[in-house]
Amino acid sequence: MGDPKRHRKKYTTPTHPWDKARLEKEMELVIKYGLRNKRELWRFQNILRKYRRVARDLLAEIGLPGKEGEIAKAKAQTVIKKLNKMGILPENATLDDILNLSVEDFLERRLQTMVYRQGLAKTIKQARQFITHGHIAVDGRRVTSPSFIVTKELESKISFYKNSPLAKTEVV
């Protein structure tokens, strides 16, 4: 069952730690999205890897005849609906669209990126600071995790927290 006090690692480290091309690409993404460290990036790469693996397995199962194929199609629609609700895929997406996703698609849905894109903060680093200091609320509730995934329905409900001094001045 495992120790309840110990959390399971949600990322996997790269197999080749000193690959120059990968290191440069990772550093570019860390700077662009204001990540604290590469572990945050690896976590989203792991999420992407999981969805791509599911899509590949479902593509293989859809070709099966009979009931197994129909069950696989229903599972595929469930996965697509979930990614659509997160705002990563459009409504009429297919399993091939899941295979074409990139890490940037997931990083764009982080609260830190959304706060910066909506103009609540001047820089991506300032957006992270506002969130961790408790100045940002999503649907009226304070969120202090910059990596919070914002769904499509919550995207328009990002604002300053009601008790924050920034909410009273509204000057950023």
mmCIF file of C-alpha atoms in Angstrom:
data_model
loop_
_atom_site.group_PDB
_atom_site.id
_atom_site.type_symbol
_atom_site.label_atom_id
_atom_site.label_comp_id
_atom_site.label_asym_id
_atom_site.label_seq_id
_atom_site.Cartn_x
_atom_site.Cartn_y
_atom_site.Cartn_z
ATOM 1 C CA MET A 1 0.000 0.000 0.000
ATOM 2 C CA GLY A 2 2.838 2.379 0.756
ATOM 3 C CA ASP A 3 3.603 4.911 3.414
ATOM 4 C CA PRO A 4 0.876 7.598 3.512
ATOM 5 C CA LYS A 5 3.399 10.212 4.657
ATOM 6 C CA ARG A 6 5.605 9.694 1.634
ATOM 7 C CA HIS A 7 4.439 11.039 -1.691
ATOM 8 C CA ARG A 8 5.153 9.216 -4.903
ATOM 9 C CA LYS A 9 7.408 10.948 -7.381
ATOM 10 C CA LYS A 10 5.328 12.512 -10.178
ATOM 11 C CA TYR A 11 8.160 12.908 -12.665
ATOM 12 C CA THR A 12 10.894 10.886 -14.313
ATOM 13 C CA THR A 13 14.382 12.192 -14.877
ATOM 14 C CA PRO A 14 15.873 12.117 -18.387
ATOM 15 C CA THR A 15 17.767 8.990 -19.348
ATOM 16 C CA HIS A 16 20.684 10.999 -20.782
ATOM 17 C CA PRO A 17 21.356 13.768 -18.245
ATOM 18 C CA TRP A 18 23.938 15.697 -20.290
ATOM 19 C CA ASP A 19 22.319 15.817 -23.737
ATOM 20 C CA LYS A 20 23.100 19.349 -24.903
ATOM 21 C CA ALA A 21 20.087 19.812 -27.214
ATOM 22 C CA ARG A 22 17.645 18.648 -24.539
ATOM 23 C CA LEU A 23 19.266 20.833 -21.867
ATOM 24 C CA GLU A 24 18.991 23.926 -24.083
ATOM 25 C CA LYS A 25 15.351 23.218 -24.941
ATOM 26 C CA GLU A 26 14.487 22.614 -21.282
ATOM 27 C CA MET A 27 16.229 25.823 -20.179
ATOM 28 C CA GLU A 28 14.331 27.762 -22.848
ATOM 29 C CA LEU A 29 11.000 26.416 -21.539
ATOM 30 C CA VAL A 30 11.954 27.039 -17.888
ATOM 31 C CA ILE A 31 12.702 30.690 -18.691
ATOM 32 C CA LYS A 32 9.678 31.199 -20.965
ATOM 33 C CA TYR A 33 7.154 29.807 -18.460
ATOM 34 C CA GLY A 34 8.904 30.988 -15.266
ATOM 35 C CA LEU A 35 9.304 27.517 -13.783
ATOM 36 C CA ARG A 36 11.145 27.175 -10.474
ATOM 37 C CA ASN A 37 13.199 24.187 -11.606
ATOM 38 C CA LYS A 38 13.271 21.483 -14.249
ATOM 39 C CA ARG A 39 11.301 19.125 -12.016
ATOM 40 C CA GLU A 40 8.184 21.157 -12.781
ATOM 41 C CA LEU A 41 8.854 20.721 -16.489
ATOM 42 C CA TRP A 42 9.503 16.984 -16.097
ATOM 43 C CA ARG A 43 6.178 16.624 -14.274
ATOM 44 C CA PHE A 44 4.277 18.038 -17.236
ATOM 45 C CA GLN A 45 6.333 15.925 -19.631
ATOM 46 C CA ASN A 46 5.222 12.904 -17.606
ATOM 47 C CA ILE A 47 1.564 13.965 -17.885
ATOM 48 C CA LEU A 48 1.944 14.351 -21.656
ATOM 49 C CA ARG A 49 3.668 10.958 -21.881
ATOM 50 C CA LYS A 50 0.756 9.357 -20.011
ATOM 51 C CA TYR A 51 -1.899 10.790 -22.351
ATOM 52 C CA ARG A 52 0.095 9.855 -25.461
ATOM 53 C CA ARG A 53 0.518 6.281 -24.199
ATOM 54 C CA VAL A 54 -3.239 6.037 -23.550
ATOM 55 C CA ALA A 55 -3.961 7.366 -27.053
ATOM 56 C CA ARG A 56 -1.605 4.845 -28.675
ATOM 57 C CA ASP A 57 -3.159 1.962 -26.747
ATOM 58 C CA LEU A 58 -6.685 3.091 -27.641
ATOM 59 C CA LEU A 59 -5.768 3.450 -31.325
ATOM 60 C CA ALA A 60 -4.604 -0.169 -31.282
ATOM 61 C CA GLU A 61 -7.777 -1.338 -29.497
ATOM 62 C CA ILE A 62 -10.203 0.567 -31.756
ATOM 63 C CA GLY A 63 -9.188 -1.658 -34.658
ATOM 64 C CA LEU A 64 -10.380 -4.761 -32.796
ATOM 65 C CA PRO A 65 -13.677 -6.235 -33.959
ATOM 66 C CA GLY A 66 -16.789 -6.497 -31.802
ATOM 67 C CA LYS A 67 -17.374 -5.230 -28.337
ATOM 68 C CA GLU A 68 -13.717 -4.443 -27.550
ATOM 69 C CA GLY A 69 -13.587 -1.871 -30.351
ATOM 70 C CA GLU A 70 -16.734 -0.138 -29.135
ATOM 71 C CA ILE A 71 -15.436 0.014 -25.561
ATOM 72 C CA ALA A 72 -12.166 1.497 -26.837
ATOM 73 C CA LYS A 73 -14.081 4.170 -28.785
ATOM 74 C CA ALA A 74 -16.010 5.124 -25.642
ATOM 75 C CA LYS A 75 -12.765 5.360 -23.647
ATOM 76 C CA ALA A 76 -11.246 7.505 -26.399
ATOM 77 C CA GLN A 77 -14.179 9.923 -26.240
ATOM 78 C CA THR A 78 -13.770 10.135 -22.457
ATOM 79 C CA VAL A 79 -10.075 11.025 -22.752
ATOM 80 C CA ILE A 80 -10.765 13.597 -25.476
ATOM 81 C CA LYS A 81 -13.584 15.120 -23.403
ATOM 82 C CA LYS A 82 -11.276 15.437 -20.389
ATOM 83 C CA LEU A 83 -8.548 17.168 -22.422
ATOM 84 C CA ASN A 84 -11.191 19.403 -23.998
ATOM 85 C CA LYS A 85 -12.476 20.402 -20.547
ATOM 86 C CA MET A 86 -8.906 21.272 -19.540
ATOM 87 C CA GLY A 87 -8.691 23.485 -22.627
ATOM 88 C CA ILE A 88 -5.882 21.555 -24.275
ATOM 89 C CA LEU A 89 -7.834 20.093 -27.216
ATOM 90 C CA PRO A 90 -10.662 21.538 -29.350
ATOM 91 C CA GLU A 91 -14.138 19.965 -29.212
ATOM 92 C CA ASN A 92 -13.935 17.915 -32.419
ATOM 93 C CA ALA A 93 -10.488 16.429 -31.694
ATOM 94 C CA THR A 94 -9.342 12.897 -32.462
ATOM 95 C CA LEU A 95 -6.803 10.536 -30.916
ATOM 96 C CA ASP A 96 -4.256 11.721 -33.493
ATOM 97 C CA ASP A 97 -4.554 15.217 -32.000
ATOM 98 C CA ILE A 98 -3.522 13.788 -28.625
ATOM 99 C CA LEU A 99 -0.425 12.312 -30.251
ATOM 100 C CA ASN A 100 0.409 15.755 -31.711
ATOM 101 C CA LEU A 101 0.298 17.524 -28.318
ATOM 102 C CA SER A 102 3.427 19.099 -26.855
ATOM 103 C CA VAL A 103 4.533 20.084 -23.367
ATOM 104 C CA GLU A 104 3.868 23.747 -24.207
ATOM 105 C CA ASP A 105 0.139 22.954 -24.564
ATOM 106 C CA PHE A 106 0.066 21.837 -20.922
ATOM 107 C CA LEU A 107 2.342 24.642 -19.693
ATOM 108 C CA GLU A 108 -0.011 27.222 -21.250
ATOM 109 C CA ARG A 109 -2.821 25.983 -18.976
ATOM 110 C CA ARG A 110 -0.904 26.642 -15.732
ATOM 111 C CA LEU A 111 -2.268 29.349 -13.442
ATOM 112 C CA GLN A 112 1.037 31.208 -13.523
ATOM 113 C CA THR A 113 0.914 31.502 -17.312
ATOM 114 C CA MET A 114 -2.768 32.473 -17.291
ATOM 115 C CA VAL A 115 -2.218 35.264 -14.736
ATOM 116 C CA TYR A 116 0.575 36.669 -16.903
ATOM 117 C CA ARG A 117 -1.384 36.312 -20.164
ATOM 118 C CA GLN A 118 -4.441 38.055 -18.667
ATOM 119 C CA GLY A 119 -2.317 41.030 -17.648
ATOM 120 C CA LEU A 120 -2.701 40.669 -13.879
ATOM 121 C CA ALA A 121 1.110 40.626 -13.598
ATOM 122 C CA LYS A 122 3.774 42.445 -15.579
ATOM 123 C CA THR A 123 6.143 39.473 -15.856
ATOM 124 C CA ILE A 124 5.866 35.704 -15.612
ATOM 125 C CA LYS A 125 7.999 35.750 -12.435
ATOM 126 C CA GLN A 126 5.743 38.391 -10.878
ATOM 127 C CA ALA A 127 2.751 36.176 -11.667
ATOM 128 C CA ARG A 128 4.402 33.344 -9.729
ATOM 129 C CA GLN A 129 5.086 35.669 -6.805
ATOM 130 C CA PHE A 130 1.479 36.940 -6.733
ATOM 131 C CA ILE A 131 0.182 33.365 -6.661
ATOM 132 C CA THR A 132 2.512 32.065 -3.950
ATOM 133 C CA HIS A 133 1.849 35.121 -1.759
ATOM 134 C CA GLY A 134 -1.892 34.509 -1.998
ATOM 135 C CA HIS A 135 -2.922 37.504 -4.120
ATOM 136 C CA ILE A 136 -4.649 35.446 -6.849
ATOM 137 C CA ALA A 137 -8.041 33.759 -6.611
ATOM 138 C CA VAL A 138 -9.772 31.388 -9.007
ATOM 139 C CA ASP A 139 -13.557 31.575 -8.773
ATOM 140 C CA GLY A 140 -13.258 33.498 -5.503
ATOM 141 C CA ARG A 141 -11.006 30.899 -3.827
ATOM 142 C CA ARG A 142 -7.357 31.658 -3.082
ATOM 143 C CA VAL A 143 -4.963 29.416 -4.994
ATOM 144 C CA THR A 144 -1.306 29.382 -3.939
ATOM 145 C CA SER A 145 0.006 26.810 -6.400
ATOM 146 C CA PRO A 146 1.475 28.296 -9.613
ATOM 147 C CA SER A 147 1.185 24.937 -11.379
ATOM 148 C CA PHE A 148 -2.593 24.723 -10.827
ATOM 149 C CA ILE A 149 -4.185 23.601 -14.120
ATOM 150 C CA VAL A 150 -6.903 26.069 -15.127
ATOM 151 C CA THR A 151 -9.872 24.543 -16.942
ATOM 152 C CA LYS A 152 -11.758 26.381 -19.678
ATOM 153 C CA GLU A 153 -14.672 27.217 -17.394
ATOM 154 C CA LEU A 154 -12.383 28.706 -14.710
ATOM 155 C CA GLU A 155 -10.265 30.694 -17.165
ATOM 156 C CA SER A 156 -12.486 33.786 -17.018
ATOM 157 C CA LYS A 157 -12.787 33.590 -13.204
ATOM 158 C CA ILE A 158 -9.134 34.409 -12.411
ATOM 159 C CA SER A 159 -8.823 37.624 -10.403
ATOM 160 C CA PHE A 160 -7.139 39.154 -7.395
ATOM 161 C CA TYR A 161 -8.135 37.722 -4.015
ATOM 162 C CA LYS A 162 -10.711 39.910 -2.265
ATOM 163 C CA ASN A 163 -8.510 40.583 0.822
ATOM 164 C CA SER A 164 -5.371 41.237 -1.200
ATOM 165 C CA PRO A 165 -3.990 44.776 -1.189
ATOM 166 C CA LEU A 166 -3.597 44.435 -4.966
ATOM 167 C CA ALA A 167 -7.357 43.980 -5.343
ATOM 168 C CA LYS A 168 -7.978 47.295 -3.615
ATOM 169 C CA THR A 169 -5.540 49.302 -5.746
ATOM 170 C CA GLU A 170 -6.084 47.463 -9.062
ATOM 171 C CA VAL A 171 -2.816 49.018 -10.286
ATOM 172 C CA VAL A 172 -0.322 46.474 -11.534
#
